[in-house]
Tab-separated table of C-alpha atoms in Angstrom:
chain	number	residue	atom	x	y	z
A	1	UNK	CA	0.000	0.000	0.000
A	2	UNK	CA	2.809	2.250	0.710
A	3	UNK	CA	4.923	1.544	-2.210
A	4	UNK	CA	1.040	2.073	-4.537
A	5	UNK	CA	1.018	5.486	-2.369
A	6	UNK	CA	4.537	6.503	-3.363
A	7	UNK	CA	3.830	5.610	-7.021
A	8	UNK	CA	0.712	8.083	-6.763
A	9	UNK	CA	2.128	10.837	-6.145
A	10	UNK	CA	5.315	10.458	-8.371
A	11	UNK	CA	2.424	9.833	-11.194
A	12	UNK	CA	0.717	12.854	-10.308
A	13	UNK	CA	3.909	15.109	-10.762
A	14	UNK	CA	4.620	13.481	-13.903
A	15	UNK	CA	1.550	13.888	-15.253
A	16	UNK	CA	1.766	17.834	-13.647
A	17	UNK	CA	4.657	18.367	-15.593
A	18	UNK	CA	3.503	16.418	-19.030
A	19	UNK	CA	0.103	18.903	-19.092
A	20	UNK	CA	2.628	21.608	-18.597
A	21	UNK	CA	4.501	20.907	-21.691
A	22	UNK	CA	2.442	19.334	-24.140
A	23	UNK	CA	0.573	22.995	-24.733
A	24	UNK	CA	3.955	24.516	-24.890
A	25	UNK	CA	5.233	22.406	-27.510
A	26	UNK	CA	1.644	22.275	-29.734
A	27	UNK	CA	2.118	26.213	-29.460
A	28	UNK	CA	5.646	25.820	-30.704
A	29	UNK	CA	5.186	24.261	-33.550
A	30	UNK	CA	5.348	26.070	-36.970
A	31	UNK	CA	2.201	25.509	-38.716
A	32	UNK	CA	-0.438	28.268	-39.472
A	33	UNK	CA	-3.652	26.448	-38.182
A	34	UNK	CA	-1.564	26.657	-34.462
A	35	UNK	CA	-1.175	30.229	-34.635
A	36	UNK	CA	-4.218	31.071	-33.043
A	37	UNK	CA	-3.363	28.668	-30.179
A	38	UNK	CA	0.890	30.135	-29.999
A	39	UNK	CA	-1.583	33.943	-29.792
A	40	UNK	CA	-3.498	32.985	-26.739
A	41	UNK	CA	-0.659	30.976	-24.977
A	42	UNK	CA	1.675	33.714	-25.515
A	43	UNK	CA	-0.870	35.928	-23.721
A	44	UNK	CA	-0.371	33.696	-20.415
A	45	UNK	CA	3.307	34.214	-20.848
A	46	UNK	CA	4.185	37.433	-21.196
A	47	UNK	CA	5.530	39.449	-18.713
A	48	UNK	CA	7.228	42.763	-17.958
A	49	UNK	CA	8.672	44.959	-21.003
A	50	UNK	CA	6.648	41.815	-24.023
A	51	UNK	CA	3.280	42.558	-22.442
A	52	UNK	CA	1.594	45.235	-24.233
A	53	UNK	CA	0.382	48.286	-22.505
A	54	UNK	CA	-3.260	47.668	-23.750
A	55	UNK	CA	-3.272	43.913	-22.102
A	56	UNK	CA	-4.180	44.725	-18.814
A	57	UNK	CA	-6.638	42.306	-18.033
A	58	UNK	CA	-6.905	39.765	-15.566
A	59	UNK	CA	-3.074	41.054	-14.954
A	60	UNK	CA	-0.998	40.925	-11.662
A	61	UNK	CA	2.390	43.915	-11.158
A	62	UNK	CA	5.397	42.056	-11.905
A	63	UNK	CA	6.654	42.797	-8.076
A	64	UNK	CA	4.282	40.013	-7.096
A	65	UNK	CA	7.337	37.741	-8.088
A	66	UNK	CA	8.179	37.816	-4.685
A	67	UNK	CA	5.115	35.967	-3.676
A	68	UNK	CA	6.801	32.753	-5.480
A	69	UNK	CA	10.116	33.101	-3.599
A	70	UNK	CA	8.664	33.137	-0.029
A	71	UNK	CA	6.086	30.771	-0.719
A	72	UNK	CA	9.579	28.515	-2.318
A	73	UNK	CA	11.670	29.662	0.512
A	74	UNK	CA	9.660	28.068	2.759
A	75	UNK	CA	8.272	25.349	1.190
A	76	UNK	CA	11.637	24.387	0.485
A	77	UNK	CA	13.373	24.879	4.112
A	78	UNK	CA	10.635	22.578	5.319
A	79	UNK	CA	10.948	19.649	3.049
A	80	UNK	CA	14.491	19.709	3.544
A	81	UNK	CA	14.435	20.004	7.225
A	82	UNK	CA	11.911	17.197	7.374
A	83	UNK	CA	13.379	14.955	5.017
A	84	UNK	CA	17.087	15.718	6.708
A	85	UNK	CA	15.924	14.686	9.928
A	86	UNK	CA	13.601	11.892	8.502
A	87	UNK	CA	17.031	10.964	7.236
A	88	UNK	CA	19.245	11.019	10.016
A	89	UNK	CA	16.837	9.166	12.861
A	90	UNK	CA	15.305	6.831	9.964
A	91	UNK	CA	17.799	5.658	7.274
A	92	UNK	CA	21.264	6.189	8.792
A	93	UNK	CA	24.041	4.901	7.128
A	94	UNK	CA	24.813	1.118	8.317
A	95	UNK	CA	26.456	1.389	11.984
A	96	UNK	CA	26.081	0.036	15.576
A	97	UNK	CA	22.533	-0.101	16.615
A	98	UNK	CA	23.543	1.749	19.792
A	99	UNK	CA	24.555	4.542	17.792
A	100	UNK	CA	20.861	6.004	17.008
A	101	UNK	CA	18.642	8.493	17.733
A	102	UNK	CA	16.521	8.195	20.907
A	103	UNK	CA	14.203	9.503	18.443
A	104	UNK	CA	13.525	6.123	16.209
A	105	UNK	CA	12.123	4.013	19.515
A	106	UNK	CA	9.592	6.390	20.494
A	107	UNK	CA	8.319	6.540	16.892
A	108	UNK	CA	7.884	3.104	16.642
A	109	UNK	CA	6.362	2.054	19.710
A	110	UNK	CA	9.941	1.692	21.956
A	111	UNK	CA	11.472	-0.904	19.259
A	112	UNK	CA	14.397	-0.214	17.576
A	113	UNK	CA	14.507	0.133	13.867
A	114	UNK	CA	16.776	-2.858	12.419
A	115	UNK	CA	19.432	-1.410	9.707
A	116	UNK	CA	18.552	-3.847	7.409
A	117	UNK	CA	14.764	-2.769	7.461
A	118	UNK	CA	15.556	-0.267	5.387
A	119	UNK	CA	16.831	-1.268	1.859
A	120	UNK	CA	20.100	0.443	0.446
A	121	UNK	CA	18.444	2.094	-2.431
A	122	UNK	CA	16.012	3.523	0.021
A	123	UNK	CA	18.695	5.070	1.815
A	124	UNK	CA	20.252	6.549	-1.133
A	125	UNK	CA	16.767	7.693	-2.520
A	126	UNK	CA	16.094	9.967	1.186
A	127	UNK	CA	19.869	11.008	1.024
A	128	UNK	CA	20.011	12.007	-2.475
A	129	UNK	CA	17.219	13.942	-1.858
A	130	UNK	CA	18.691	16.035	0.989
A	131	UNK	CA	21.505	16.659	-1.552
A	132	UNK	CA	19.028	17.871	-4.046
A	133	UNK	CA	17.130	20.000	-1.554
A	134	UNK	CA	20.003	21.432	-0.447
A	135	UNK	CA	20.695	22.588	-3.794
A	136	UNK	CA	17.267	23.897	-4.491
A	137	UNK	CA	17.262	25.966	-0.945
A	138	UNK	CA	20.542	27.688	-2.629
A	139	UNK	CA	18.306	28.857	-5.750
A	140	UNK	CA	15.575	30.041	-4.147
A	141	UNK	CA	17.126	31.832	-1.255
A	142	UNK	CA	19.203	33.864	-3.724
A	143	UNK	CA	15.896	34.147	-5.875
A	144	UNK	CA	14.175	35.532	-2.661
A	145	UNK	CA	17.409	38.309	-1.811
A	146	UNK	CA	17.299	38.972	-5.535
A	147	UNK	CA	13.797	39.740	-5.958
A	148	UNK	CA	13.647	42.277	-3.370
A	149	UNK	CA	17.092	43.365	-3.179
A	150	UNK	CA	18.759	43.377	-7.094
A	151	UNK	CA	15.289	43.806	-9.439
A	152	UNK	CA	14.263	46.879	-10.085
A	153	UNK	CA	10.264	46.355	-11.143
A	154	UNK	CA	9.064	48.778	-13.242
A	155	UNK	CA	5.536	50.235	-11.825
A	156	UNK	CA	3.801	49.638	-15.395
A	157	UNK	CA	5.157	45.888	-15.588
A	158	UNK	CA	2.600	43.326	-15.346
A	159	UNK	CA	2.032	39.775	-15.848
A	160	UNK	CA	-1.190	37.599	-16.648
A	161	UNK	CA	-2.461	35.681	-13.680
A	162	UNK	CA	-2.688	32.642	-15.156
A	163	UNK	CA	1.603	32.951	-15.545
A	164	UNK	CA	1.053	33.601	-11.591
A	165	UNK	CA	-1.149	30.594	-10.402
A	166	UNK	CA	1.420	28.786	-12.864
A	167	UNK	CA	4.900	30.373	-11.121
A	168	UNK	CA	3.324	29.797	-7.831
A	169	UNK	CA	2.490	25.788	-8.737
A	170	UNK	CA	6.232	25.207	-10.094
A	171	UNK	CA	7.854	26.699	-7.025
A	172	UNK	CA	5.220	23.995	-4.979
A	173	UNK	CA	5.480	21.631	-7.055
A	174	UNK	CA	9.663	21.588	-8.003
A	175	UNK	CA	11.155	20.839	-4.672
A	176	UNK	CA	8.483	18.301	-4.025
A	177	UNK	CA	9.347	16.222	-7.257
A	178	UNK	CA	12.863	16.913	-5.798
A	179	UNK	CA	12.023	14.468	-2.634
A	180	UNK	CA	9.138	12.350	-4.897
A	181	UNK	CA	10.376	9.333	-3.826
A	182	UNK	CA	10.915	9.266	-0.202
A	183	UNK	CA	8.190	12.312	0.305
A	184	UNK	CA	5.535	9.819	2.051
A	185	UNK	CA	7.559	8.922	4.185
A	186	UNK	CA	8.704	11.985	5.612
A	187	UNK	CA	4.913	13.089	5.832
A	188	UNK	CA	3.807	9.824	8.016
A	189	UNK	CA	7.593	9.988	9.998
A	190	UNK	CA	6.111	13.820	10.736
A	191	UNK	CA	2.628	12.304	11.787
A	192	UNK	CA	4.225	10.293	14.090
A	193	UNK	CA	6.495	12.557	15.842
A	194	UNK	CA	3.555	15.063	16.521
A	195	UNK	CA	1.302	12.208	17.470
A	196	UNK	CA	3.748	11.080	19.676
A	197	UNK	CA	4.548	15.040	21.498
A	198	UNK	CA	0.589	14.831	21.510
A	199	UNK	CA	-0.102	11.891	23.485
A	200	UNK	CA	3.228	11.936	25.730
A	201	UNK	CA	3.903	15.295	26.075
A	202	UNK	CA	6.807	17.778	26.072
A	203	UNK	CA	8.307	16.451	29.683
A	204	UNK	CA	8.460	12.810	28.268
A	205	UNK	CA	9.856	13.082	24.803
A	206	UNK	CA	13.469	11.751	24.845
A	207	UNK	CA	16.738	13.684	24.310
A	208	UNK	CA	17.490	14.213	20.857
A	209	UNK	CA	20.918	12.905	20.246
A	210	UNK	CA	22.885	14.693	17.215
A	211	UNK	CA	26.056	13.273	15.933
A	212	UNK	CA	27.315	16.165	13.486
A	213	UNK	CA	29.194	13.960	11.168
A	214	UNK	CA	26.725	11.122	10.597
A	215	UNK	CA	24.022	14.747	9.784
A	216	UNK	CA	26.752	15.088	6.722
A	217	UNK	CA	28.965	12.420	5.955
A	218	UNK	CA	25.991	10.636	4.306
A	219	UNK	CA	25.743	13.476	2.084
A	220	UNK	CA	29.585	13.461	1.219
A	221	UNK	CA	29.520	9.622	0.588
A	222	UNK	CA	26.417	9.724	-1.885
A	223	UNK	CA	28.995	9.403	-5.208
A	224	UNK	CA	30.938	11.373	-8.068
A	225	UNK	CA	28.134	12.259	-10.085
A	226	UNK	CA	26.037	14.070	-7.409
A	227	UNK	CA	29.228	16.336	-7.298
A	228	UNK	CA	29.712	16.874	-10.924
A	229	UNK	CA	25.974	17.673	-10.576
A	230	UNK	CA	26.504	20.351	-7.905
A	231	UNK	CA	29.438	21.829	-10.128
A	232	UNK	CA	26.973	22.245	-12.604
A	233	UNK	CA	24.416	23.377	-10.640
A	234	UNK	CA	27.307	26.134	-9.157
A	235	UNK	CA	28.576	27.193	-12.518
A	236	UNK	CA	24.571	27.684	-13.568
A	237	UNK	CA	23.762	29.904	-10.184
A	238	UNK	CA	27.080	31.551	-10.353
A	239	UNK	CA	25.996	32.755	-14.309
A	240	UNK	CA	22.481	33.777	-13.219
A	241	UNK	CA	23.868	35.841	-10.286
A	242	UNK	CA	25.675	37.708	-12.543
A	243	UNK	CA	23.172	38.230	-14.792
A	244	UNK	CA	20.523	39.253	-12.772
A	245	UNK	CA	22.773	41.792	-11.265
A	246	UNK	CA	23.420	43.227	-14.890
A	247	UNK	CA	19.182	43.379	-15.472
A	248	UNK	CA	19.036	45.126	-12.193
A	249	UNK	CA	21.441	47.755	-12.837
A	250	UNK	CA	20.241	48.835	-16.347
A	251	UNK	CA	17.442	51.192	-13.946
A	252	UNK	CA	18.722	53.532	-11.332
A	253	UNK	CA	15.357	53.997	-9.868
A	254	UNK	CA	12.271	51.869	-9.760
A	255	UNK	CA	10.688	54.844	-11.269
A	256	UNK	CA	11.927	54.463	-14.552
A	257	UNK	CA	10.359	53.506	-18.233
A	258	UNK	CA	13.114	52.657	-20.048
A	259	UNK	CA	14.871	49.776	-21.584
A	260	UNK	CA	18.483	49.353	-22.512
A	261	UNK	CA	20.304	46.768	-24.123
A	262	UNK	CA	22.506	44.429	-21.924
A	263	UNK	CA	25.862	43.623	-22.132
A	264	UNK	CA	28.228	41.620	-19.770
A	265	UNK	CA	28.547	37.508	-19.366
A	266	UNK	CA	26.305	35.798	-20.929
A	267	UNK	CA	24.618	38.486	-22.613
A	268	UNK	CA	26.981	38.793	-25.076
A	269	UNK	CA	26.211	35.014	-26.491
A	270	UNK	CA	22.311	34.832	-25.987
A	271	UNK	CA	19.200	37.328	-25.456
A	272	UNK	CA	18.144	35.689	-21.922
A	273	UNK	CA	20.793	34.133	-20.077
A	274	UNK	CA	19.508	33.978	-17.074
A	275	UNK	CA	16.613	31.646	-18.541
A	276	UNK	CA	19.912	29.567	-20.214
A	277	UNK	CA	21.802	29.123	-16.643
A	278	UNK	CA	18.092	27.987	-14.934
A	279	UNK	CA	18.359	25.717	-17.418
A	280	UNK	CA	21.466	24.873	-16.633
A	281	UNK	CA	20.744	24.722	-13.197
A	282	UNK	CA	17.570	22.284	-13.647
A	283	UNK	CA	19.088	20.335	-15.947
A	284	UNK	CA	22.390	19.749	-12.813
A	285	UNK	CA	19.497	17.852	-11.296
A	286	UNK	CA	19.506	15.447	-13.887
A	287	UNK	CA	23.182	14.840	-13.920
A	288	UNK	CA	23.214	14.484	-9.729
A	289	UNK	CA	20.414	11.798	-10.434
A	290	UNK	CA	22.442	9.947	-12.849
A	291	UNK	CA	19.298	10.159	-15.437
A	292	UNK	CA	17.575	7.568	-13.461
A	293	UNK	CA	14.861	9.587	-12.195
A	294	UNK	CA	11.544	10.300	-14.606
A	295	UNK	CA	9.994	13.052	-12.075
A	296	UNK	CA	13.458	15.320	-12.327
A	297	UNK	CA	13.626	14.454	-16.036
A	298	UNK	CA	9.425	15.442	-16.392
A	299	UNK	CA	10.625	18.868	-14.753
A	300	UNK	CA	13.988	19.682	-16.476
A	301	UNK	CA	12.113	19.139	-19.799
A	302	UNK	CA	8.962	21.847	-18.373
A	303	UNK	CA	11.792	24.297	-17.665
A	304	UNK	CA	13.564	23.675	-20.634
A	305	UNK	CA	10.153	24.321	-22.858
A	306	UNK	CA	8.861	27.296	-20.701
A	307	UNK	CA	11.790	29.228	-20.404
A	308	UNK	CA	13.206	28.811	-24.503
A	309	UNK	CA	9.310	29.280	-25.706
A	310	UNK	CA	9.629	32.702	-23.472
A	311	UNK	CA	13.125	33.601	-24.568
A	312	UNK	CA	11.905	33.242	-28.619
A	313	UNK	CA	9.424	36.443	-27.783
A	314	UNK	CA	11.935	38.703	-25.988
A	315	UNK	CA	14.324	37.850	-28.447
A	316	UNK	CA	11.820	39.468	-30.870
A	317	UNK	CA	10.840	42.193	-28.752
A	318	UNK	CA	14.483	43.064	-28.477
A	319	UNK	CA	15.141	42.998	-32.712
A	320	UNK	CA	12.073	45.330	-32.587
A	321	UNK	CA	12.514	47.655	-29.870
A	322	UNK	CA	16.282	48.530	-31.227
A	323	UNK	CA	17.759	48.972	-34.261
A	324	UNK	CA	21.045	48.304	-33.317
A	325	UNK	CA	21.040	45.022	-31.652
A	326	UNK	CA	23.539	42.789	-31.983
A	327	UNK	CA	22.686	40.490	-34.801
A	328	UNK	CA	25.080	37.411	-33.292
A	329	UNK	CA	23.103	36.651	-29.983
A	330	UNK	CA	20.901	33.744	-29.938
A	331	UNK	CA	17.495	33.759	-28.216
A	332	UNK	CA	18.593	31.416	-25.177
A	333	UNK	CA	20.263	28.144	-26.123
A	334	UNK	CA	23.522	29.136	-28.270
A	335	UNK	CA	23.976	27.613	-31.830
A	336	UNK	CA	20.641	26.119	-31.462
A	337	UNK	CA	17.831	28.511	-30.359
């Protein structure tokens, strides 16, 4: 029942992040009888300086951007909390049984969880996801200080509110299909341990013994490939840093209306790089996986879509806004798109 529970909700992600796509790609592709349905799809997505002036309905301000970064801050922090602890008292690495939490006997009843109960690729599943939260509570955290601290909204920018309801889903829905696999049992290992401070109460709950190295040396033992993936993810967030701070610093006040071209990193090669390095940085979550996850695959393959089908458009708008833009930049993906 467990495992059919598990399968659910990886399912339901996957199927999330197929519905997302499909009507990306149908938009996408280049035959007149879809242009009606690019038209009104393009209307969800635009944003900021590509949304006309005269499409202000059912529109949010830009600034609300923020909303997705708190709601991702904290959504993230918790899963990774709760899936780090959920970790450390549940699926330790293989040691002496006297060597675990207090925490594991009161959660089962005052028996102690065997170390073989657990199966090893179990253990590297809830692990692997720590790694991967870890990673994702470094994006948005920087998205969060960014938004309120770098970007420079204009007043007049708006977005439609269907591109908010969507921003605010992804930023639910991407650190969750981060922990997919082991996410259950994090939820019912929470159950417990606030049934348990429920019935018992505060004065009985055992001492919660930490060992510092066993919180991380998991995390360090996981493999080579969940390190190449965090270079990747590194040189990605490094790239968007960079170029967010180059967007935010083409307006000295929040007052003002107009646009400039960008120069500086990867401006020079592409239109949007900072949709190129999220890319980049989706698509580390792949590599630290190995490949072997759908979910992560189902999600790098949304952001991949979203982000280039958005890119195409302000790519156009900036050929038609100035004269004198450089004719060698791609749109977002370079030598390709």
């Amino acid at each position: 029942m467990e495992l059919e529970m598990h399968t659910v909700l990886a399912q339901l992600l996957r199927l999330a992040w197929i519905a997302g796509t499909l009507p990306i790609l149908i938009a996408s592709i280049p035959i007149p009888k879809l242009n009606f349905f690019h038209t009104i799809l393009l209307g969800f997505a635009r944003r900021g300086k590509i949304m006309h002036s005269s499409s202000q309905k059912f529109t949010l301000p830009q600034r609300f951007f923020l909303h997705f970064y708190i709601v991702a801050s904290i959504w993230t922090t918790f899963l990774l909390v709760a899936t780090w602890c959920y970790a450390y008292t549940v699926v330790p690495p293989v040691r002496e049984s006297s060597a675990y939490s207090t925490i594991t006997s009161y959660l089962i009843g005052g028996s102690a969880l065997r170390t073989d109960s657990t199966t090893m690729f179990q253990r590297h599943a809830v692990w692997q996801a720590v790694f991967l939260l870890l990673l994702m509570e470094a994006q948005v955290l920087r998205r969060l200080f960014e938004t309120i601290y770098v970007f420079k909204y204009s007043p007049s920018a708006r977005m439609h509110i269907l591109g908010y309801l969507t921003g605010m889903f992804f930023y639910l829905a991407a650190p969750l299909s981060l922990c997919a696999d082991c996410a259950l049992d994090v939820f019912y290992f929470l159950v417990n341990l606030v049934t348990k401070f429920i019935v018992v109460g505060k004065d009985h709950m055992p001492p919660v013994e930490v060992e510092l190295w066993q919180v991380v040396n998991p995390l360090i033992r996981l493999g080579w490939r969940h390190w190449i993936g965090a270079a990747v993810f590194f040189w990605g967030w490094i790239h968007q840093q960079r170029c967010h701070k180059i967007l935010g610093s083409l307006r000295d006040s929040r007052q003002a209306e107009e646009y400039a071209i960008p120069h500086g990193d990867w401006f020079e090669i592409v239109s949007s790089p900072h949709y190129l390095s999220e890319m980049v940085i989706y698509g580390s979550f792949v590599v630290a996986t190995g490949g072997s996850d759908l979910t992560i695959w189902l999600l790098f393959v949304f952001v991949l879509a979203n982000l280039s089908f958005a890119a195409v458009e302000t790519h156009r708008w900036y050929h038609q806004k100035f004269e004198d833009y450089p004719s060698s930049r791609f749109a977002v993906i370079p030598y390709i798109l």
